[in-house]
């Protein structure tokens, strides 16, 4: 087959087959949502899933691997979200083809095979290839020279910036060697290829990096030091879309068959033809973002307001806003999901299997955004109006639009340009950085269980897990670490099950002659089971190396856990029967006390559906179905109808747990041996987690018994109190509420009557001043009564009256004024009057013109205020 005729699928396959022929094992792409690395938001390199192996944990003894890894990069030097779609070769989602050596081959083979694949299998023009090595890597330079025959001036040297690859602030790293391809005019090559702007690693995109070979030999630890790794490794990453563009002879990644079916549909459905220049930006943005959003959702992420979900929401909104530029005012991105499934569904079946759900989530999110978009445009108009004659929209405003309405800054820029304005980019960047450092500060708090520092190592053997069959065993410690009084321990053999697939870790004890350790949690970091515990007797130190420990799991807790786990599978099956096949697990937590199951579904379950689900599960329980676990090939398990979970990374050999044909799931967890052991299954709540995801919580076995016992205690005490049978309780409570309401109503009207009567008594002996009846009274009423009295006075007061009430209770006094409408018009406003009197009485207050009140603690001054009333009224009336 001639290389330039290959489809993208054939290119991917030929890479993988090439490395399989060199003894590499194909390892499926990990989901883009990281499984167990809190330092990563999305998988961003092929090596992520092998991080632990590089750091020395290689329990399966993997030597060589290859694959095409799904990656998402939304930040970084060249990958700012706002720039994607403007050029032809940066993406938020891309595939990274990779080959790895774990302490096996090194520079010689890596370079030889890279050259062989590029020039002998894919027949790339040698005159267009350039390589770079780390500045002092003479070894790699010499190999390149010998293998490729490239002249010295095309084996270029660069420093740390370009040729030393690190996964993050800490982690595996090493010098690297990149391969660049010249997409330009070869005739002008000599003049430009070493140019810092126009040449290799320059800012111009004529020379494009296609493949990075990292010679992974160090670990960067938290102090910043480089520590040599136990073995020398190779980690390579090739930009799949870029290589497709080169092999298919097109200038832009978007013109390859990876993107063209999607771009064509965007053009067809929007009626706006695709343009390879700037006018095609919306098409490119939508096509790119469709891929990252869809894969992220298919792998278990959901749009939300924080962390990963927030990034996802931003990407989706940017795509949606560009769809608007193509005239789309209805959800558009979601319609493209089946087109994507068609183009990559063979390589990544998850996108095909979950396309209905992915499309539904995107649709709901777009729908919501379209509604806020108009609000955002209003806000934009307001910001522009506030600018006055200024011509630059301040950075914090651009950020506010971004943050609150999801307005991508490049679009704000575009809207601004339409009005002859510009945006303050540096100011926006500052606001953005401030937010990022807030987010980073929050993230740093998570425990870095991946750290390989601080361990005391006794032996290198990998842990053998015996917990499926045994609750306890004899074992030795292979390594341990102490951090703030908490021990992390790795064992030679362990019965402890680590938290995984939603099932919480076992609890138990680790006991030797001298030492006792209480294990309170067990986690799995990559493939290593780490027991977390506290010492309750003795000390753990170098001398514990040969100590024999008895490791025992708390069997009672584990039995509860088994019940809940098997019940979760039955619940999953029942939900699919009652609601439909769109129900897919979205998360689960199986603990000894209860279970929680999150699943895709778009509306709340009705009470009838909940009963149906509960009944179905209990029917399976009562049928006492044997729970079978079988090890089999992934394909066979899927063919037999087993459900695979979102975002789960499965090996080729999987464990299938089934309960007759009702439930078949791929699962590594612990289960009862017969469904009858689950006991009663009882749902305790149904709620919403986010758009498209519902949650059911439930209990089983003794948990159900306890729940029912509690409920029945409450019922019996209600029966006692209400002196009735169960069926009458609700009626009695309703009646009691009714009668309480009636009593309250009566009480209010009685109070009103009383206060009216009291008011009547007080509104006597008026002094007539300029035609206004002025009442001034000194009282001693309780506070509540005084307030009621004021209500009464207000109701009784006739049109040309004003009442001044001076009340004392204990050591505090109040002055209240109530003024009728008529006297207010004459200038007697209750608020003003009270204010002036309060000043005389050493207090403070004010209020509305019809009624106002003030308080004072200086009771001896009250008399001054009382005697000032008449003069004050006169003064106001004659003004
Ligand atoms: N880890 C390196 C990269 O991401 C090579 O795979 O570029």
mmCIF file of C-alpha atoms in Angstrom, residues 228-568:
data_model
loop_
_atom_site.group_PDB
_atom_site.id
_atom_site.type_symbol
_atom_site.label_atom_id
_atom_site.label_comp_id
_atom_site.label_asym_id
_atom_site.label_seq_id
_atom_site.Cartn_x
_atom_site.Cartn_y
_atom_site.Cartn_z
ATOM 1 C CA UNK A 228 17.913 8.549 38.963
ATOM 2 C CA UNK A 229 15.206 5.949 38.335
ATOM 3 C CA UNK A 230 15.985 2.317 38.974
ATOM 4 C CA UNK A 231 15.767 1.561 35.267
ATOM 5 C CA UNK A 232 16.261 3.447 32.033
ATOM 6 C CA UNK A 233 13.057 3.775 30.045
ATOM 7 C CA UNK A 234 11.729 5.063 26.762
ATOM 8 C CA UNK A 235 8.507 7.042 26.412
ATOM 9 C CA UNK A 236 7.509 8.294 23.004
ATOM 10 C CA UNK A 237 4.588 10.359 21.811
ATOM 11 C CA UNK A 238 3.594 11.126 18.245
ATOM 12 C CA UNK A 239 0.901 13.588 17.204
ATOM 13 C CA UNK A 240 -1.529 11.347 15.341
ATOM 14 C CA UNK A 241 -3.489 14.102 13.591
ATOM 15 C CA UNK A 242 -0.285 15.820 12.422
ATOM 16 C CA UNK A 243 1.103 12.603 11.012
ATOM 17 C CA UNK A 244 -2.205 11.958 9.229
ATOM 18 C CA UNK A 245 -1.993 15.410 7.618
ATOM 19 C CA UNK A 246 1.550 14.724 6.432
ATOM 20 C CA UNK A 247 0.812 11.227 5.140
ATOM 21 C CA UNK A 248 -2.402 12.311 3.456
ATOM 22 C CA UNK A 249 -0.589 15.220 1.821
ATOM 23 C CA UNK A 250 -2.802 17.976 3.210
ATOM 24 C CA UNK A 251 -1.755 21.259 4.823
ATOM 25 C CA UNK A 252 -4.104 21.245 7.765
ATOM 26 C CA UNK A 253 -5.052 18.553 10.285
ATOM 27 C CA UNK A 254 -8.640 19.628 9.683
ATOM 28 C CA UNK A 255 -8.359 18.503 6.052
ATOM 29 C CA UNK A 256 -7.608 14.894 7.055
ATOM 30 C CA UNK A 257 -10.292 12.230 7.263
ATOM 31 C CA UNK A 258 -10.088 12.553 11.067
ATOM 32 C CA UNK A 259 -11.979 15.839 10.802
ATOM 33 C CA UNK A 260 -13.380 16.188 7.293
ATOM 34 C CA UNK A 261 -16.613 14.160 7.799
ATOM 35 C CA UNK A 262 -17.404 16.372 10.807
ATOM 36 C CA UNK A 263 -16.491 19.613 9.039
ATOM 37 C CA UNK A 264 -18.594 18.610 6.036
ATOM 38 C CA UNK A 265 -21.650 18.049 8.232
ATOM 39 C CA UNK A 266 -21.116 21.375 10.005
ATOM 40 C CA UNK A 267 -21.033 23.123 6.623
ATOM 41 C CA UNK A 268 -24.017 21.185 5.297
ATOM 42 C CA UNK A 269 -26.264 21.661 8.329
ATOM 43 C CA UNK A 270 -25.369 25.299 8.912
ATOM 44 C CA UNK A 271 -25.364 26.208 5.230
ATOM 45 C CA UNK A 272 -22.039 28.021 5.740
ATOM 46 C CA UNK A 273 -19.317 26.542 3.510
ATOM 47 C CA UNK A 274 -15.978 25.671 5.105
ATOM 48 C CA UNK A 275 -13.085 28.011 4.486
ATOM 49 C CA UNK A 276 -9.489 26.917 5.086
ATOM 50 C CA UNK A 277 -8.599 30.439 6.187
ATOM 51 C CA UNK A 278 -9.841 32.571 9.101
ATOM 52 C CA UNK A 279 -13.496 32.299 8.059
ATOM 53 C CA UNK A 280 -13.382 28.576 8.786
ATOM 54 C CA UNK A 281 -12.510 29.124 12.460
ATOM 55 C CA UNK A 282 -16.051 28.285 13.701
ATOM 56 C CA UNK A 283 -16.053 24.982 11.794
ATOM 57 C CA UNK A 284 -12.630 24.071 13.177
ATOM 58 C CA UNK A 285 -13.495 25.087 16.750
ATOM 59 C CA UNK A 286 -16.704 23.043 16.691
ATOM 60 C CA UNK A 287 -15.038 19.999 15.130
ATOM 61 C CA UNK A 288 -12.186 20.096 17.634
ATOM 62 C CA UNK A 289 -14.301 20.747 20.706
ATOM 63 C CA UNK A 290 -16.884 18.120 19.749
ATOM 64 C CA UNK A 291 -14.132 15.529 20.157
ATOM 65 C CA UNK A 292 -12.866 16.610 23.584
ATOM 66 C CA UNK A 293 -16.338 17.094 25.008
ATOM 67 C CA UNK A 294 -17.663 13.798 23.700
ATOM 68 C CA UNK A 295 -14.704 11.712 24.841
ATOM 69 C CA UNK A 296 -14.642 13.376 28.254
ATOM 70 C CA UNK A 297 -18.340 12.608 28.779
ATOM 71 C CA UNK A 298 -18.028 9.079 27.419
ATOM 72 C CA UNK A 299 -15.201 8.542 29.906
ATOM 73 C CA UNK A 300 -17.242 9.699 32.874
ATOM 74 C CA UNK A 301 -16.871 13.495 33.165
ATOM 75 C CA UNK A 302 -19.907 15.812 33.238
ATOM 76 C CA UNK A 303 -20.200 19.576 32.794
ATOM 77 C CA UNK A 304 -20.390 21.296 36.175
ATOM 78 C CA UNK A 305 -19.234 24.355 38.040
ATOM 79 C CA UNK A 306 -15.963 23.092 39.373
ATOM 80 C CA UNK A 307 -12.719 21.450 38.420
ATOM 81 C CA UNK A 308 -12.837 19.189 35.428
ATOM 82 C CA UNK A 309 -16.564 19.719 34.909
ATOM 83 C CA UNK A 310 -15.973 23.457 34.697
ATOM 84 C CA UNK A 311 -13.306 23.075 32.040
ATOM 85 C CA UNK A 312 -15.676 20.855 30.108
ATOM 86 C CA UNK A 313 -18.441 23.443 30.401
ATOM 87 C CA UNK A 314 -16.080 26.149 29.122
ATOM 88 C CA UNK A 315 -15.108 24.106 26.070
ATOM 89 C CA UNK A 316 -18.733 23.317 25.320
ATOM 90 C CA UNK A 317 -19.760 26.934 25.637
ATOM 91 C CA UNK A 318 -16.983 28.068 23.373
ATOM 92 C CA UNK A 319 -18.184 25.556 20.763
ATOM 93 C CA UNK A 320 -21.775 26.643 21.252
ATOM 94 C CA UNK A 321 -20.902 30.308 20.860
ATOM 95 C CA UNK A 322 -19.112 29.558 17.578
ATOM 96 C CA UNK A 323 -22.174 27.601 16.442
ATOM 97 C CA UNK A 324 -24.140 30.807 17.017
ATOM 98 C CA UNK A 325 -21.715 32.549 14.645
ATOM 99 C CA UNK A 326 -22.845 30.025 12.052
ATOM 100 C CA UNK A 327 -26.409 31.120 12.684
ATOM 101 C CA UNK A 328 -27.367 28.218 14.941
ATOM 102 C CA UNK A 329 -29.774 29.283 17.656
ATOM 103 C CA UNK A 330 -30.765 25.737 18.609
ATOM 104 C CA UNK A 331 -28.494 22.991 20.047
ATOM 105 C CA UNK A 332 -26.103 22.019 17.274
ATOM 106 C CA UNK A 333 -23.040 20.302 18.756
ATOM 107 C CA UNK A 334 -25.082 17.388 20.113
ATOM 108 C CA UNK A 335 -26.321 16.593 16.591
ATOM 109 C CA UNK A 336 -22.735 15.929 15.540
ATOM 110 C CA UNK A 337 -22.053 13.178 18.098
ATOM 111 C CA UNK A 338 -23.186 10.341 15.773
ATOM 112 C CA UNK A 339 -20.890 11.692 13.053
ATOM 113 C CA UNK A 340 -17.975 11.522 15.474
ATOM 114 C CA UNK A 341 -19.000 8.019 16.577
ATOM 115 C CA UNK A 342 -18.942 7.005 12.938
ATOM 116 C CA UNK A 343 -15.411 8.335 12.334
ATOM 117 C CA UNK A 344 -13.617 6.959 15.423
ATOM 118 C CA UNK A 345 -16.043 4.400 16.820
ATOM 119 C CA UNK A 346 -13.964 1.465 15.594
ATOM 120 C CA UNK A 347 -10.795 2.563 17.354
ATOM 121 C CA UNK A 348 -12.635 3.778 20.478
ATOM 122 C CA UNK A 349 -15.851 1.746 20.826
ATOM 123 C CA UNK A 350 -16.872 3.637 23.984
ATOM 124 C CA UNK A 351 -17.910 6.603 21.873
ATOM 125 C CA UNK A 352 -20.197 4.406 19.787
ATOM 126 C CA UNK A 353 -21.668 2.593 22.783
ATOM 127 C CA UNK A 354 -22.418 5.776 24.728
ATOM 128 C CA UNK A 355 -23.307 8.137 21.930
ATOM 129 C CA UNK A 356 -26.962 8.504 22.935
ATOM 130 C CA UNK A 357 -26.043 9.537 26.453
ATOM 131 C CA UNK A 358 -23.199 11.804 25.320
ATOM 132 C CA UNK A 359 -25.517 13.563 22.875
ATOM 133 C CA UNK A 360 -28.192 13.977 25.514
ATOM 134 C CA UNK A 361 -25.802 15.565 28.035
ATOM 135 C CA UNK A 362 -24.429 17.946 25.410
ATOM 136 C CA UNK A 363 -27.927 18.828 24.248
ATOM 137 C CA UNK A 364 -29.074 19.704 27.778
ATOM 138 C CA UNK A 365 -25.968 21.807 28.386
ATOM 139 C CA UNK A 366 -26.228 23.652 25.066
ATOM 140 C CA UNK A 367 -29.895 24.301 25.667
ATOM 141 C CA UNK A 368 -29.091 25.903 28.998
ATOM 142 C CA UNK A 369 -26.227 27.944 27.557
ATOM 143 C CA UNK A 370 -28.300 29.249 24.672
ATOM 144 C CA UNK A 371 -30.657 30.672 27.294
ATOM 145 C CA UNK A 372 -27.839 32.418 29.222
ATOM 146 C CA UNK A 373 -26.202 33.635 26.027
ATOM 147 C CA UNK A 374 -28.766 36.352 25.575
ATOM 148 C CA UNK A 375 -28.226 37.460 29.172
ATOM 149 C CA UNK A 376 -24.478 37.591 28.436
ATOM 150 C CA UNK A 377 -25.048 39.718 25.353
ATOM 151 C CA UNK A 378 -27.121 42.127 27.453
ATOM 152 C CA UNK A 379 -24.299 42.310 29.975
ATOM 153 C CA UNK A 380 -21.836 42.962 27.169
ATOM 154 C CA UNK A 381 -23.982 45.852 25.924
ATOM 155 C CA UNK A 382 -24.088 47.298 29.449
ATOM 156 C CA UNK A 383 -20.304 47.047 29.767
ATOM 157 C CA UNK A 384 -19.938 48.865 26.462
ATOM 158 C CA UNK A 385 -22.382 51.560 27.582
ATOM 159 C CA UNK A 386 -20.418 52.070 30.843
ATOM 160 C CA UNK A 387 -17.235 52.621 28.824
ATOM 161 C CA UNK A 388 -18.351 56.055 27.717
ATOM 162 C CA UNK A 389 -15.698 57.364 25.384
ATOM 163 C CA UNK A 390 -13.067 54.789 26.387
ATOM 164 C CA UNK A 391 -12.065 52.381 23.656
ATOM 165 C CA UNK A 392 -10.718 49.437 25.644
ATOM 166 C CA UNK A 393 -12.849 46.954 27.588
ATOM 167 C CA UNK A 394 -11.027 46.405 30.926
ATOM 168 C CA UNK A 395 -9.591 42.928 31.572
ATOM 169 C CA UNK A 396 -11.699 42.268 34.657
ATOM 170 C CA UNK A 397 -14.867 42.899 32.596
ATOM 171 C CA UNK A 398 -13.711 40.472 29.920
ATOM 172 C CA UNK A 399 -13.009 38.004 32.706
ATOM 173 C CA UNK A 400 -16.432 38.557 34.299
ATOM 174 C CA UNK A 401 -18.118 37.760 30.977
ATOM 175 C CA UNK A 402 -15.969 34.663 30.721
ATOM 176 C CA UNK A 403 -16.534 33.554 34.277
ATOM 177 C CA UNK A 404 -20.244 34.269 34.660
ATOM 178 C CA UNK A 405 -21.650 33.812 31.185
ATOM 179 C CA UNK A 406 -19.025 31.481 29.765
ATOM 180 C CA UNK A 407 -18.074 34.026 27.111
ATOM 181 C CA UNK A 408 -14.786 32.922 25.607
ATOM 182 C CA UNK A 409 -12.455 35.974 25.586
ATOM 183 C CA UNK A 410 -11.751 35.598 21.902
ATOM 184 C CA UNK A 411 -15.440 36.081 21.244
ATOM 185 C CA UNK A 412 -15.636 39.076 23.508
ATOM 186 C CA UNK A 413 -12.743 40.418 21.443
ATOM 187 C CA UNK A 414 -14.719 39.713 18.297
ATOM 188 C CA UNK A 415 -17.848 41.426 19.619
ATOM 189 C CA UNK A 416 -15.671 44.349 20.716
ATOM 190 C CA UNK A 417 -14.075 44.650 17.301
ATOM 191 C CA UNK A 418 -17.512 44.821 15.717
ATOM 192 C CA UNK A 419 -18.070 47.958 17.784
ATOM 193 C CA UNK A 420 -14.651 49.419 17.030
ATOM 194 C CA UNK A 421 -13.335 48.565 20.507
ATOM 195 C CA UNK A 422 -10.528 46.389 21.810
ATOM 196 C CA UNK A 423 -10.020 44.322 24.972
ATOM 197 C CA UNK A 424 -7.366 44.586 27.688
ATOM 198 C CA UNK A 425 -5.628 41.259 27.188
ATOM 199 C CA UNK A 426 -3.060 41.725 29.953
ATOM 200 C CA UNK A 427 -5.775 42.631 32.463
ATOM 201 C CA UNK A 428 -7.773 39.581 31.466
ATOM 202 C CA UNK A 429 -4.688 37.414 31.870
ATOM 203 C CA UNK A 430 -4.137 38.845 35.359
ATOM 204 C CA UNK A 431 -7.690 38.034 36.485
ATOM 205 C CA UNK A 432 -7.312 34.592 34.965
ATOM 206 C CA UNK A 433 -4.025 33.958 36.776
ATOM 207 C CA UNK A 434 -5.573 35.051 40.054
ATOM 208 C CA UNK A 435 -8.336 32.525 39.585
ATOM 209 C CA UNK A 436 -5.895 29.812 38.588
ATOM 210 C CA UNK A 437 -3.768 30.319 41.668
ATOM 211 C CA UNK A 438 -6.902 30.083 43.806
ATOM 212 C CA UNK A 439 -7.743 26.794 42.088
ATOM 213 C CA UNK A 440 -4.167 25.524 42.475
ATOM 214 C CA UNK A 441 -4.158 26.346 46.167
ATOM 215 C CA UNK A 442 -7.320 24.279 46.538
ATOM 216 C CA UNK A 443 -5.865 21.370 44.597
ATOM 217 C CA UNK A 444 -2.614 21.251 46.590
ATOM 218 C CA UNK A 445 -4.558 20.134 49.623
ATOM 219 C CA UNK A 446 -5.210 16.714 48.157
ATOM 220 C CA UNK A 447 -2.851 14.057 49.469
ATOM 221 C CA UNK A 448 -0.226 13.069 46.998
ATOM 222 C CA UNK A 449 -0.358 9.346 47.509
ATOM 223 C CA UNK A 450 1.641 8.892 44.321
ATOM 224 C CA UNK A 451 4.803 10.293 45.857
ATOM 225 C CA UNK A 452 7.539 7.741 45.718
ATOM 226 C CA UNK A 453 9.651 9.520 48.329
ATOM 227 C CA UNK A 454 10.080 8.633 51.950
ATOM 228 C CA UNK A 455 9.592 4.884 51.688
ATOM 229 C CA UNK A 456 11.648 2.396 53.670
ATOM 230 C CA UNK A 457 11.972 -0.564 51.345
ATOM 231 C CA UNK A 458 12.662 -4.116 52.560
ATOM 232 C CA UNK A 459 12.039 -5.965 49.325
ATOM 233 C CA UNK A 460 10.983 -5.386 45.718
ATOM 234 C CA UNK A 461 8.475 -8.241 45.367
ATOM 235 C CA UNK A 462 5.016 -7.337 44.087
ATOM 236 C CA UNK A 463 1.994 -7.882 46.283
ATOM 237 C CA UNK A 464 -0.056 -11.059 45.848
ATOM 238 C CA UNK A 465 -3.786 -10.457 46.503
ATOM 239 C CA UNK A 466 -5.514 -13.446 48.131
ATOM 240 C CA UNK A 467 -8.603 -11.656 49.405
ATOM 241 C CA UNK A 468 -11.098 -13.252 47.009
ATOM 242 C CA UNK A 469 -10.553 -16.558 48.805
ATOM 243 C CA UNK A 470 -9.131 -15.728 52.231
ATOM 244 C CA UNK A 471 -10.032 -13.229 54.957
ATOM 245 C CA UNK A 472 -6.567 -13.481 56.565
ATOM 246 C CA UNK A 473 -3.053 -14.664 55.865
ATOM 247 C CA UNK A 474 0.528 -14.509 57.066
ATOM 248 C CA UNK A 475 2.687 -11.924 55.392
ATOM 249 C CA UNK A 476 5.681 -9.588 55.553
ATOM 250 C CA UNK A 477 6.011 -5.873 54.987
ATOM 251 C CA UNK A 478 7.853 -5.028 51.746
ATOM 252 C CA UNK A 479 7.881 -1.261 52.273
ATOM 253 C CA UNK A 480 6.349 1.427 54.429
ATOM 254 C CA UNK A 481 6.220 5.162 54.858
ATOM 255 C CA UNK A 482 5.056 7.339 57.732
ATOM 256 C CA UNK A 483 3.367 10.674 57.275
ATOM 257 C CA UNK A 484 1.960 12.598 60.253
ATOM 258 C CA UNK A 485 1.381 9.446 62.268
ATOM 259 C CA UNK A 486 -0.335 7.598 59.425
ATOM 260 C CA UNK A 487 1.447 4.583 58.006
ATOM 261 C CA UNK A 488 1.313 3.527 54.366
ATOM 262 C CA UNK A 489 2.253 -0.113 54.107
ATOM 263 C CA UNK A 490 2.811 -2.482 51.181
ATOM 264 C CA UNK A 491 2.655 -6.225 51.902
ATOM 265 C CA UNK A 492 4.042 -9.346 50.283
ATOM 266 C CA UNK A 493 0.634 -11.054 50.389
ATOM 267 C CA UNK A 494 -2.623 -9.380 51.359
ATOM 268 C CA UNK A 495 -6.243 -10.327 51.929
ATOM 269 C CA UNK A 496 -7.183 -6.600 52.018
ATOM 270 C CA UNK A 497 -9.283 -5.287 49.172
ATOM 271 C CA UNK A 498 -8.363 -1.752 48.139
ATOM 272 C CA UNK A 499 -10.943 0.922 47.359
ATOM 273 C CA UNK A 500 -11.848 0.375 43.740
ATOM 274 C CA UNK A 501 -14.811 0.570 41.431
ATOM 275 C CA UNK A 502 -16.722 2.378 44.164
ATOM 276 C CA UNK A 503 -16.214 -0.341 46.757
ATOM 277 C CA UNK A 504 -14.538 1.142 49.823
ATOM 278 C CA UNK A 505 -11.328 -0.429 51.148
ATOM 279 C CA UNK A 506 -11.336 -3.131 53.818
ATOM 280 C CA UNK A 507 -10.586 -2.461 57.462
ATOM 281 C CA UNK A 508 -8.720 -4.850 59.753
ATOM 282 C CA UNK A 509 -5.487 -5.530 61.623
ATOM 283 C CA UNK A 510 -1.861 -6.310 60.977
ATOM 284 C CA UNK A 511 -0.328 -8.064 63.963
ATOM 285 C CA UNK A 512 3.138 -9.499 64.702
ATOM 286 C CA UNK A 513 4.667 -10.577 68.016
ATOM 287 C CA UNK A 514 5.808 -7.035 68.790
ATOM 288 C CA UNK A 515 3.603 -4.788 66.688
ATOM 289 C CA UNK A 516 -0.097 -4.168 66.186
ATOM 290 C CA UNK A 517 -1.413 -1.928 63.432
ATOM 291 C CA UNK A 518 -5.044 -0.984 62.893
ATOM 292 C CA UNK A 519 -5.744 -0.730 59.164
ATOM 293 C CA UNK A 520 -8.458 1.852 58.535
ATOM 294 C CA UNK A 521 -8.280 2.170 54.781
ATOM 295 C CA UNK A 522 -6.782 0.435 51.780
ATOM 296 C CA UNK A 523 -6.154 2.198 48.488
ATOM 297 C CA UNK A 524 -4.716 1.199 45.172
ATOM 298 C CA UNK A 525 -2.249 3.542 43.519
ATOM 299 C CA UNK A 526 -1.827 2.282 40.000
ATOM 300 C CA UNK A 527 -1.287 -1.392 40.653
ATOM 301 C CA UNK A 528 0.048 -1.192 44.188
ATOM 302 C CA UNK A 529 -2.171 -1.956 47.187
ATOM 303 C CA UNK A 530 -1.386 0.486 49.992
ATOM 304 C CA UNK A 531 -2.669 -0.211 53.513
ATOM 305 C CA UNK A 532 -3.209 2.902 55.598
ATOM 306 C CA UNK A 533 -3.077 2.382 59.330
ATOM 307 C CA UNK A 534 -2.076 3.484 62.798
ATOM 308 C CA UNK A 535 0.167 1.677 65.245
ATOM 309 C CA UNK A 536 -1.574 0.579 68.421
ATOM 310 C CA UNK A 537 1.390 -1.388 69.865
ATOM 311 C CA UNK A 538 5.160 -1.381 69.280
ATOM 312 C CA UNK A 539 7.164 0.499 66.649
ATOM 313 C CA UNK A 540 7.825 -0.142 63.007
ATOM 314 C CA UNK A 541 11.455 0.281 61.960
ATOM 315 C CA UNK A 542 14.308 -1.347 60.061
ATOM 316 C CA UNK A 543 14.171 -4.310 62.439
ATOM 317 C CA UNK A 544 10.625 -5.160 61.272
ATOM 318 C CA UNK A 545 12.044 -6.407 57.993
ATOM 319 C CA UNK A 546 11.880 -10.071 58.924
ATOM 320 C CA UNK A 547 8.807 -9.881 61.175
ATOM 321 C CA UNK A 548 5.926 -12.144 60.225
ATOM 322 C CA UNK A 549 2.546 -10.427 60.434
ATOM 323 C CA UNK A 550 -0.892 -11.855 60.479
ATOM 324 C CA UNK A 551 -3.106 -9.704 58.220
ATOM 325 C CA UNK A 552 -6.830 -10.015 58.973
ATOM 326 C CA UNK A 553 -9.767 -8.308 57.383
ATOM 327 C CA UNK A 554 -12.762 -7.343 59.531
ATOM 328 C CA UNK A 555 -15.071 -10.024 58.199
ATOM 329 C CA UNK A 556 -18.300 -8.642 59.526
ATOM 330 C CA UNK A 557 -17.861 -5.297 57.772
ATOM 331 C CA UNK A 558 -16.821 -7.125 54.661
ATOM 332 C CA UNK A 559 -19.949 -9.258 54.600
ATOM 333 C CA UNK A 560 -22.103 -6.100 54.732
ATOM 334 C CA UNK A 561 -20.013 -4.723 51.938
ATOM 335 C CA UNK A 562 -20.460 -7.862 49.832
ATOM 336 C CA UNK A 563 -24.242 -7.649 50.253
ATOM 337 C CA UNK A 564 -24.266 -4.021 49.172
ATOM 338 C CA UNK A 565 -22.022 -4.650 46.209
ATOM 339 C CA UNK A 566 -24.097 -7.503 44.794
ATOM 340 C CA UNK A 567 -27.252 -5.477 45.458
ATOM 341 C CA UNK A 568 -25.750 -2.597 43.454
#
